[in-house]
Amino acid sequence: MKKKKEVNKVVRLALYIDQYDKDGKQVDYKEINQLLWELQKQTREIKNKTIQYCWEYYNFRSDYYKKFNSYPKEKDILNYSLAGFIMDKLKTGNDLYSQNCTTTVRGACKEFEDSREKFLKGESSIITYKPNQPIDIHNERIDLKKIDKDFYLSLNMVNTKSDYYKKYKDTKVRFKVNVKDDSTQTILERCIDQIYKIGESKLIYNRKKKLWFLNMVYKFEPQVIDNLDPDKILGVDLGVALPICASVYGDLNRFTINGGEIEEFRRRVEARKKSLLKQGRYCGDGRIGHGIKTRNKSVYAIEDKIARFRDTANHKYSRALIDYAVKNGCGTIQMEELSGITSDANRFLKNWTYYDLQTKIKNKAEEKGINVVFIKPRYTSKRCSKCGYINADNRKYQAHFLCLKCGFKENADYNASQNLSIRDIDKIIENEINQSAKSKQTE
Ligand SMILES: [Zn+2]
């Protein structure tokens, strides 16, 4: 497995302020604008002061050299590195979240460092930062979430000494991301899926558009895997009895995810819903007003719990599946195309797990250079993978497959995954159906 150097990229995200106080009341965007403009101002002051300190230190340093014919060590003079010393001087008296402030100081130190020879020789004038400086956001202070179809960013902006914190008991400001195109959506999804790592980013105000933008840095290591054979297809069945069953054609070995964990979680959630229904809080019982807040809280809490469980489980499952594909040298994964919506409300698992799971499998596969082929979902569970005989009665029971023609007997999800490991299986099945219709006509 070859590893290339990490790639750094930037995506520009248009943001809408979407901040709520602890009682769930929306904070006026004008108030947030004022706060962020103030933080931009403070960022500029910190950068200018940093340059000032650097300049003073280097003047001291060259005087020292003239006297002693050697350079002093930063730690002997300052007790810290230069950046550490400046950080210590500037850490109080501003509202910036401390890690962001550190990022700002380090950034300005580096800019000084990069051109200090020119300053000291007088070849260029010393840096002065103009107003409207972007606010640095440390990568650990960026929290990206997807709720329904929308993306939200929560950014730690202020420290606990700020007036904003004193008023709202919150160091964060939340924004809704305006996603304009599919490629931005894919980048954000991959950041959430941890395929991409978010790096140190910058928040900046655009006066013309009257909008805040985050220039968000994302990083990844492109991987090239040599031993993947595009003709070796891993058939992946997202089934009923098992959440995932995958196999290569003719191989008795299989990859399976046992649904126990999901079942157990489902039972707990259903039980909780039932108890809420009894209390009349879940669906409401006509008592509007007092009840509605409690009801929303409980419902949101459950939905949040489901989303978090699903996300964690699906990451784990998709990662394990892709590892299996790589280990077996499968350059292609074939799955049934699932839509995001299903009308069959009874299929709890299909509803909330499989579409998300499929998306995660696809994203992770593509990162490894594995092709993902989607085929039309048709008869793959009713066709015998050994002889091709299609009959609904082949699968009388959910978990078992028994071919009425050749007697092939296997786990039903495994049989489906075997069908899915055949190239162009949807076209083959269509042919087989047409053939058998023709032969019935002639009979
Ligand atoms: Zn058969």
Coordinates of C-alpha atoms and ligand atoms in Angstrom, one line a residue:
M1 CA 0.0 0.0 0.0
K2 CA 1.5 3.3 -1.1
K3 CA 0.9 6.4 0.9
K4 CA 1.2 9.8 -0.7
K5 CA 1.7 13.1 1.1
E6 CA -1.3 14.7 2.8
V7 CA -3.2 17.0 0.5
N8 CA -4.5 20.3 1.9
K9 CA -7.5 22.0 0.3
V10 CA -9.8 24.9 1.1
V11 CA -13.5 25.1 0.5
R12 CA -15.3 28.5 0.9
L13 CA -18.6 28.1 2.8
A14 CA -21.2 30.8 2.9
L15 CA -22.8 30.9 6.4
Y16 CA -26.0 32.1 8.0
I17 CA -26.0 32.9 11.6
D18 CA -28.3 30.5 13.4
Q19 CA -27.6 30.9 17.1
Y20 CA -30.0 30.0 20.0
D21 CA -29.7 30.8 23.6
K22 CA -30.0 28.2 26.4
D23 CA -33.8 28.6 26.4
G24 CA -34.0 27.8 22.7
K25 CA -34.7 31.4 21.7
Q26 CA -33.0 32.6 18.5
V27 CA -30.3 35.2 19.1
D28 CA -30.6 38.3 16.9
Y29 CA -28.2 38.0 14.1
K30 CA -27.2 41.7 14.5
E31 CA -25.9 41.0 17.9
I32 CA -23.8 38.1 16.6
N33 CA -22.5 40.3 13.8
Q34 CA -21.5 42.9 16.3
L35 CA -19.6 40.3 18.3
L36 CA -17.8 38.9 15.3
W37 CA -16.8 42.3 14.0
E38 CA -15.4 43.0 17.4
L39 CA -13.4 39.7 17.2
Q40 CA -12.1 40.7 13.8
K41 CA -10.9 44.0 15.3
Q42 CA -9.2 42.2 18.2
T43 CA -7.6 39.7 15.8
R44 CA -6.1 42.6 13.9
E45 CA -4.8 44.2 17.2
I46 CA -3.3 40.9 18.3
K47 CA -1.5 40.4 14.9
N48 CA -0.1 44.0 14.9
K49 CA 1.1 43.6 18.5
T50 CA 2.7 40.2 17.7
I51 CA 4.7 41.9 14.8
Q52 CA 5.7 44.6 17.2
Y53 CA 7.0 42.1 19.8
C54 CA 8.8 40.2 17.1
W55 CA 10.4 43.4 15.8
E56 CA 11.5 44.4 19.3
Y57 CA 13.0 41.0 20.0
Y58 CA 14.9 40.9 16.7
N59 CA 16.3 44.4 17.3
F60 CA 17.4 43.3 20.8
R61 CA 18.9 40.2 19.2
S62 CA 21.0 42.1 16.7
D63 CA 22.2 44.5 19.4
Y64 CA 23.2 41.5 21.5
Y65 CA 25.1 40.1 18.6
K66 CA 27.0 43.3 18.1
K67 CA 28.0 43.2 21.8
F68 CA 28.7 39.5 22.3
N69 CA 29.4 38.2 18.8
S70 CA 26.8 35.4 19.3
Y71 CA 23.0 35.2 19.3
P72 CA 21.0 34.8 22.5
K73 CA 18.8 31.8 23.1
E74 CA 15.1 32.7 23.1
K75 CA 14.4 30.6 26.2
D76 CA 17.2 32.2 28.2
I77 CA 15.9 35.7 27.5
L78 CA 12.2 35.2 27.3
N79 CA 11.6 32.1 29.4
Y80 CA 9.6 30.8 26.5
S81 CA 9.9 30.5 22.7
L82 CA 9.2 33.9 21.1
A83 CA 5.7 32.8 20.1
G84 CA 5.1 31.5 23.6
F85 CA 6.3 34.7 25.1
I86 CA 4.0 36.8 22.9
M87 CA 1.1 34.5 23.7
D88 CA 1.7 35.0 27.4
K89 CA 1.6 38.8 26.9
L90 CA -1.5 38.8 24.8
K91 CA -3.6 36.0 26.3
T92 CA -5.6 38.4 28.5
G93 CA -7.5 41.5 27.5
N94 CA -9.3 40.0 24.5
D95 CA -12.4 37.9 23.9
L96 CA -11.0 35.4 21.5
Y97 CA -11.2 31.7 22.4
S98 CA -7.7 30.8 23.6
Q99 CA -6.8 28.1 20.9
N100 CA -7.9 30.5 18.2
C101 CA -5.8 33.3 19.7
T102 CA -2.8 31.0 19.8
T103 CA -3.3 30.2 16.2
T104 CA -3.4 33.9 15.4
V105 CA -0.2 34.7 17.3
R106 CA 1.6 31.8 15.7
G107 CA 0.4 32.8 12.2
A108 CA 1.7 36.4 12.6
C109 CA 5.0 35.1 14.0
K110 CA 5.4 32.9 11.0
E111 CA 4.7 35.8 8.6
F112 CA 7.3 37.9 10.4
E113 CA 9.8 35.0 10.3
D114 CA 9.2 34.5 6.6
S115 CA 10.2 38.1 5.7
R116 CA 12.3 39.2 8.6
E117 CA 15.5 39.3 6.6
K118 CA 14.0 41.9 4.3
F119 CA 12.6 44.0 7.2
L120 CA 15.9 44.0 9.0
K121 CA 17.8 45.0 5.9
G122 CA 15.2 47.7 5.3
E123 CA 14.3 46.1 1.9
S124 CA 10.6 46.1 2.8
S125 CA 8.5 47.9 5.4
I126 CA 7.2 46.0 8.4
I127 CA 3.9 44.3 8.2
T128 CA 0.8 46.2 9.4
Y129 CA -2.5 44.4 9.3
K130 CA -5.5 46.2 7.9
P131 CA -9.0 46.1 9.3
N132 CA -11.4 43.2 8.4
Q133 CA -8.9 40.5 9.4
P134 CA -10.2 37.0 9.2
I135 CA -10.7 35.3 12.6
D136 CA -8.6 32.2 13.0
I137 CA -10.5 29.0 14.1
H138 CA -8.4 26.2 15.5
N139 CA -9.3 22.9 13.8
E140 CA -10.5 21.4 17.2
R141 CA -12.9 24.3 17.6
I142 CA -14.9 23.4 14.5
D143 CA -17.9 21.2 14.9
L144 CA -19.6 20.2 11.7
K145 CA -23.0 18.4 11.8
K146 CA -25.6 17.3 9.4
I147 CA -29.2 17.6 10.6
D148 CA -31.8 16.3 8.1
K149 CA -30.5 17.6 4.8
D150 CA -28.7 20.7 6.2
F151 CA -25.2 21.3 7.5
Y152 CA -24.4 23.3 10.6
L153 CA -21.1 24.6 11.9
S154 CA -20.6 25.4 15.6
L155 CA -17.5 27.4 16.2
N156 CA -15.9 28.2 19.5
M157 CA -15.5 31.9 19.2
V158 CA -15.1 33.6 22.6
N159 CA -13.5 32.8 26.0
T160 CA -15.3 32.6 29.3
K161 CA -14.2 36.1 30.3
S162 CA -16.1 37.8 27.4
D163 CA -19.4 39.6 27.9
Y164 CA -21.0 37.3 25.3
Y165 CA -20.1 34.3 27.5
K166 CA -21.4 36.0 30.6
K167 CA -24.7 36.7 28.9
Y168 CA -25.3 33.4 27.1
K169 CA -23.0 30.9 29.0
D170 CA -21.8 29.8 25.6
T171 CA -18.4 30.1 23.9
K172 CA -19.9 29.0 20.5
V173 CA -21.7 30.5 17.7
R174 CA -23.7 28.3 15.4
F175 CA -24.1 28.8 11.6
K176 CA -26.1 27.1 8.9
V177 CA -24.1 26.4 5.9
N178 CA -25.4 27.5 2.5
V179 CA -24.5 24.5 0.3
K180 CA -24.8 25.4 -3.3
D181 CA -23.4 22.4 -5.2
D182 CA -22.9 18.7 -5.0
S183 CA -19.1 18.9 -4.7
T184 CA -19.4 21.1 -1.5
Q185 CA -21.9 18.6 -0.1
T186 CA -19.6 15.7 -0.8
I187 CA -16.7 17.5 0.9
L188 CA -18.8 18.2 4.0
E189 CA -20.0 14.6 4.1
R190 CA -16.5 13.3 3.9
C191 CA -15.4 15.6 6.7
I192 CA -18.3 14.3 8.8
D193 CA -17.3 10.7 7.9
Q194 CA -13.8 11.5 8.9
I195 CA -12.4 10.6 5.5
Y196 CA -11.2 14.2 5.4
K197 CA -9.7 15.9 8.4
I198 CA -10.7 19.5 9.1
G199 CA -7.7 21.9 9.4
E200 CA -7.2 25.4 10.9
S201 CA -9.7 27.7 9.1
K202 CA -10.6 31.3 8.8
L203 CA -13.8 33.1 9.3
I204 CA -14.2 36.3 7.3
Y205 CA -16.9 38.9 6.6
N206 CA -17.7 39.9 3.1
R207 CA -19.0 43.5 3.1
K208 CA -20.5 43.4 -0.3
K209 CA -22.5 40.2 0.3
K210 CA -23.1 41.1 3.9
L211 CA -22.3 37.5 4.8
W212 CA -19.8 35.5 6.8
F213 CA -17.6 32.9 5.0
L214 CA -15.5 30.1 6.5
N215 CA -12.5 29.3 4.4
M216 CA -12.4 25.7 5.7
V217 CA -9.3 23.7 5.3
Y218 CA -9.6 20.0 4.8
K219 CA -6.9 17.4 4.4
F220 CA -6.6 13.8 3.2
E221 CA -4.0 11.2 2.3
P222 CA -4.7 9.9 -1.2
Q223 CA -4.1 6.2 -1.2
V224 CA -3.2 4.0 -4.1
I225 CA -3.7 0.3 -3.5
D226 CA -1.8 -1.8 -6.0
N227 CA -3.4 -5.2 -5.7
L228 CA -7.0 -4.4 -6.3
D229 CA -8.5 -6.3 -9.3
P230 CA -11.4 -4.4 -10.8
D231 CA -12.8 -7.7 -12.1
K232 CA -13.0 -9.2 -8.6
I233 CA -16.4 -8.1 -7.5
L234 CA -17.6 -8.1 -3.9
G235 CA -21.4 -8.5 -3.9
V236 CA -22.8 -6.5 -1.0
D237 CA -26.3 -7.4 0.2
L238 CA -27.9 -4.9 2.6
G239 CA -30.5 -7.4 3.8
V240 CA -33.2 -8.0 6.2
A241 CA -31.9 -10.9 8.3
L242 CA -28.4 -9.5 8.3
P243 CA -27.6 -5.8 7.9
I244 CA -24.7 -6.6 5.7
C245 CA -23.6 -9.8 3.9
A246 CA -20.9 -9.7 1.3
S247 CA -19.1 -12.3 -0.7
V248 CA -17.0 -12.9 -3.8
Y249 CA -18.6 -15.3 -6.4
G250 CA -18.0 -18.9 -5.6
D251 CA -16.3 -18.1 -2.3
L252 CA -17.9 -19.7 0.7
N253 CA -16.2 -17.1 3.0
R254 CA -18.3 -14.1 3.6
F255 CA -18.4 -10.8 5.4
T256 CA -21.3 -10.4 7.7
I257 CA -22.6 -7.9 10.2
N258 CA -24.9 -9.4 12.8
G259 CA -27.9 -7.2 13.5
G260 CA -28.0 -7.8 17.2
E261 CA -26.6 -4.4 18.2
I262 CA -29.2 -2.6 16.0
E263 CA -32.1 -4.8 17.1
E264 CA -31.2 -4.2 20.7
F265 CA -31.1 -0.5 20.2
R266 CA -34.3 -0.6 18.2
R267 CA -36.1 -2.3 21.0
R268 CA -35.0 0.2 23.5
V269 CA -36.1 3.2 21.3
E270 CA -39.4 1.6 20.6
A271 CA -40.0 1.0 24.3
R272 CA -39.2 4.6 25.0
K273 CA -41.5 5.8 22.3
K274 CA -44.3 3.6 23.7
S275 CA -43.9 5.1 27.2
L276 CA -43.9 8.6 25.8
L277 CA -47.1 7.7 23.9
K278 CA -48.7 6.6 27.1
Q279 CA -47.8 9.8 28.7
G280 CA -49.4 11.6 25.7
R281 CA -46.3 13.5 25.1
Y282 CA -45.1 12.0 21.9
C283 CA -47.9 12.6 19.5
G284 CA -49.7 15.2 21.5
D285 CA -53.3 14.7 22.9
G286 CA -54.8 18.1 22.0
R287 CA -53.3 19.9 25.0
I288 CA -51.4 22.5 23.1
G289 CA -49.3 25.0 24.9
H290 CA -47.7 23.7 28.1
G291 CA -47.3 20.2 26.6
I292 CA -45.7 21.1 23.3
K293 CA -42.3 22.1 24.7
T294 CA -42.0 18.8 26.7
R295 CA -43.1 16.9 23.7
N296 CA -40.6 18.5 21.3
K297 CA -37.8 18.0 23.8
S298 CA -38.5 14.3 24.2
V299 CA -38.9 13.7 20.5
Y300 CA -35.8 15.6 19.6
A301 CA -33.8 13.8 22.3
I302 CA -34.9 10.4 20.8
E303 CA -34.2 11.5 17.2
D304 CA -30.8 12.8 18.2
K305 CA -30.0 9.5 19.9
I306 CA -31.1 7.5 16.9
A307 CA -29.0 9.7 14.6
R308 CA -25.9 9.4 16.7
F309 CA -26.2 5.6 17.1
R310 CA -26.8 5.2 13.4
D311 CA -23.8 7.3 12.5
T312 CA -21.4 5.5 14.8
A313 CA -22.7 2.0 13.8
N314 CA -22.6 2.8 10.1
H315 CA -19.1 4.2 10.2
K316 CA -17.9 1.0 12.0
Y317 CA -19.7 -1.3 9.6
S318 CA -18.6 0.4 6.4
R319 CA -15.0 0.6 7.5
A320 CA -15.0 -3.1 8.3
L321 CA -16.6 -3.9 4.9
I322 CA -14.0 -1.8 3.0
D323 CA -11.2 -3.5 4.9
Y324 CA -12.6 -6.9 3.9
A325 CA -12.7 -5.8 0.2
V326 CA -9.1 -4.5 0.3
K327 CA -7.9 -7.7 2.0
N328 CA -9.5 -9.8 -0.7
G329 CA -8.2 -7.6 -3.5
C330 CA -11.7 -6.7 -4.7
G331 CA -11.5 -3.6 -7.0
T332 CA -15.3 -3.5 -7.4
I333 CA -18.2 -3.4 -5.0
Q334 CA -21.7 -4.1 -6.4
M335 CA -24.8 -3.2 -4.4
E336 CA -28.5 -2.7 -5.1
E337 CA -29.4 1.0 -5.6
L338 CA -31.5 2.0 -2.6
S339 CA -33.4 5.2 -2.5
G340 CA -33.4 7.5 0.5
I341 CA -37.1 7.2 1.0
T342 CA -39.2 4.1 1.5
S343 CA -43.0 3.9 1.8
D344 CA -42.8 0.7 3.8
A345 CA -42.9 2.1 7.3
N346 CA -42.6 -1.3 8.9
R347 CA -39.1 -1.7 7.6
F348 CA -37.6 0.2 10.4
L349 CA -34.0 -0.8 9.4
K350 CA -34.5 0.1 5.8
N351 CA -35.9 3.4 6.7
W352 CA -33.0 4.8 8.7
T353 CA -30.0 2.7 8.3
Y354 CA -29.4 1.5 4.8
Y355 CA -29.4 4.6 2.7
D356 CA -27.0 6.2 5.1
L357 CA -24.9 3.0 5.3
Q358 CA -24.8 2.8 1.5
T359 CA -23.6 6.4 1.3
K360 CA -20.8 5.7 3.8
I361 CA -19.7 2.5 2.0
K362 CA -19.6 4.4 -1.3
N363 CA -17.5 7.3 0.2
K364 CA -15.0 5.0 1.9
A365 CA -14.7 2.7 -1.2
E366 CA -14.0 5.6 -3.5
E367 CA -11.2 6.8 -1.2
K368 CA -9.5 3.5 -1.6
G369 CA -9.9 3.5 -5.4
I370 CA -12.6 0.7 -5.3
N371 CA -15.3 1.1 -8.0
V372 CA -18.9 1.1 -6.7
V373 CA -21.5 -0.3 -9.1
F374 CA -25.2 0.2 -8.3
I375 CA -27.6 -2.2 -9.9
K376 CA -31.4 -2.1 -10.1
P377 CA -32.9 -4.0 -7.1
R378 CA -34.8 -6.8 -8.7
Y379 CA -35.1 -10.5 -7.8
T380 CA -31.5 -10.7 -6.4
S381 CA -33.0 -12.3 -3.3
K382 CA -35.3 -14.7 -5.3
R383 CA -32.7 -15.9 -7.8
C384 CA -30.6 -19.0 -7.2
S385 CA -27.0 -17.9 -7.4
K386 CA -26.0 -21.5 -8.4
C387 CA -28.4 -22.2 -11.3
G388 CA -30.1 -18.9 -12.0
Y389 CA -33.6 -20.2 -11.3
I390 CA -35.9 -17.4 -10.2
N391 CA -38.9 -18.1 -8.1
A392 CA -40.5 -16.3 -5.2
D393 CA -40.9 -19.6 -3.4
N394 CA -37.2 -20.1 -3.4
R395 CA -37.2 -17.8 -0.4
K396 CA -40.1 -19.0 1.7
Y397 CA -38.5 -17.9 4.9
Q398 CA -36.7 -14.6 5.4
A399 CA -33.4 -16.2 6.5
H400 CA -33.2 -19.3 4.3
F401 CA -32.9 -19.9 0.6
L402 CA -33.7 -23.2 -1.0
C403 CA -33.7 -23.5 -4.7
L404 CA -36.7 -25.4 -6.0
K405 CA -34.9 -26.5 -9.1
C406 CA -31.3 -27.5 -8.1
G407 CA -31.7 -27.8 -4.3
F408 CA -29.1 -25.2 -3.5
K409 CA -29.5 -24.4 0.2
E410 CA -27.9 -21.4 1.9
N411 CA -28.4 -18.4 4.1
A412 CA -30.7 -16.1 2.1
D413 CA -28.5 -13.0 2.5
Y414 CA -25.4 -15.0 1.4
N415 CA -27.3 -16.2 -1.7
A416 CA -28.3 -12.6 -2.5
S417 CA -24.7 -11.4 -2.1
Q418 CA -23.5 -14.2 -4.5
N419 CA -25.9 -12.9 -7.1
L420 CA -24.7 -9.4 -6.5
S421 CA -21.1 -10.5 -7.1
I422 CA -21.9 -11.3 -10.7
R423 CA -21.1 -8.6 -13.2
D424 CA -24.2 -7.1 -14.9
I425 CA -26.5 -9.2 -12.8
D426 CA -29.4 -6.9 -13.4
K427 CA -29.2 -7.4 -17.1
I428 CA -28.8 -11.1 -16.7
I429 CA -31.9 -11.3 -14.6
E430 CA -33.8 -9.2 -17.1
N431 CA -32.8 -11.6 -19.8
E432 CA -33.7 -14.6 -17.7
I433 CA -37.2 -13.2 -17.0
N434 CA -37.8 -12.4 -20.7
Q435 CA -36.6 -15.9 -21.7
S436 CA -38.9 -17.6 -19.2
A437 CA -41.9 -15.4 -20.3
K438 CA -41.2 -16.4 -23.9
S439 CA -41.0 -20.1 -23.1
K440 CA -44.3 -19.8 -21.1
Q441 CA -46.0 -18.2 -24.2
T442 CA -44.9 -21.1 -26.4
E443 CA -46.0 -23.8 -24.0
Ligands
ZN1 ZN -30.7 -23.5 -8.2

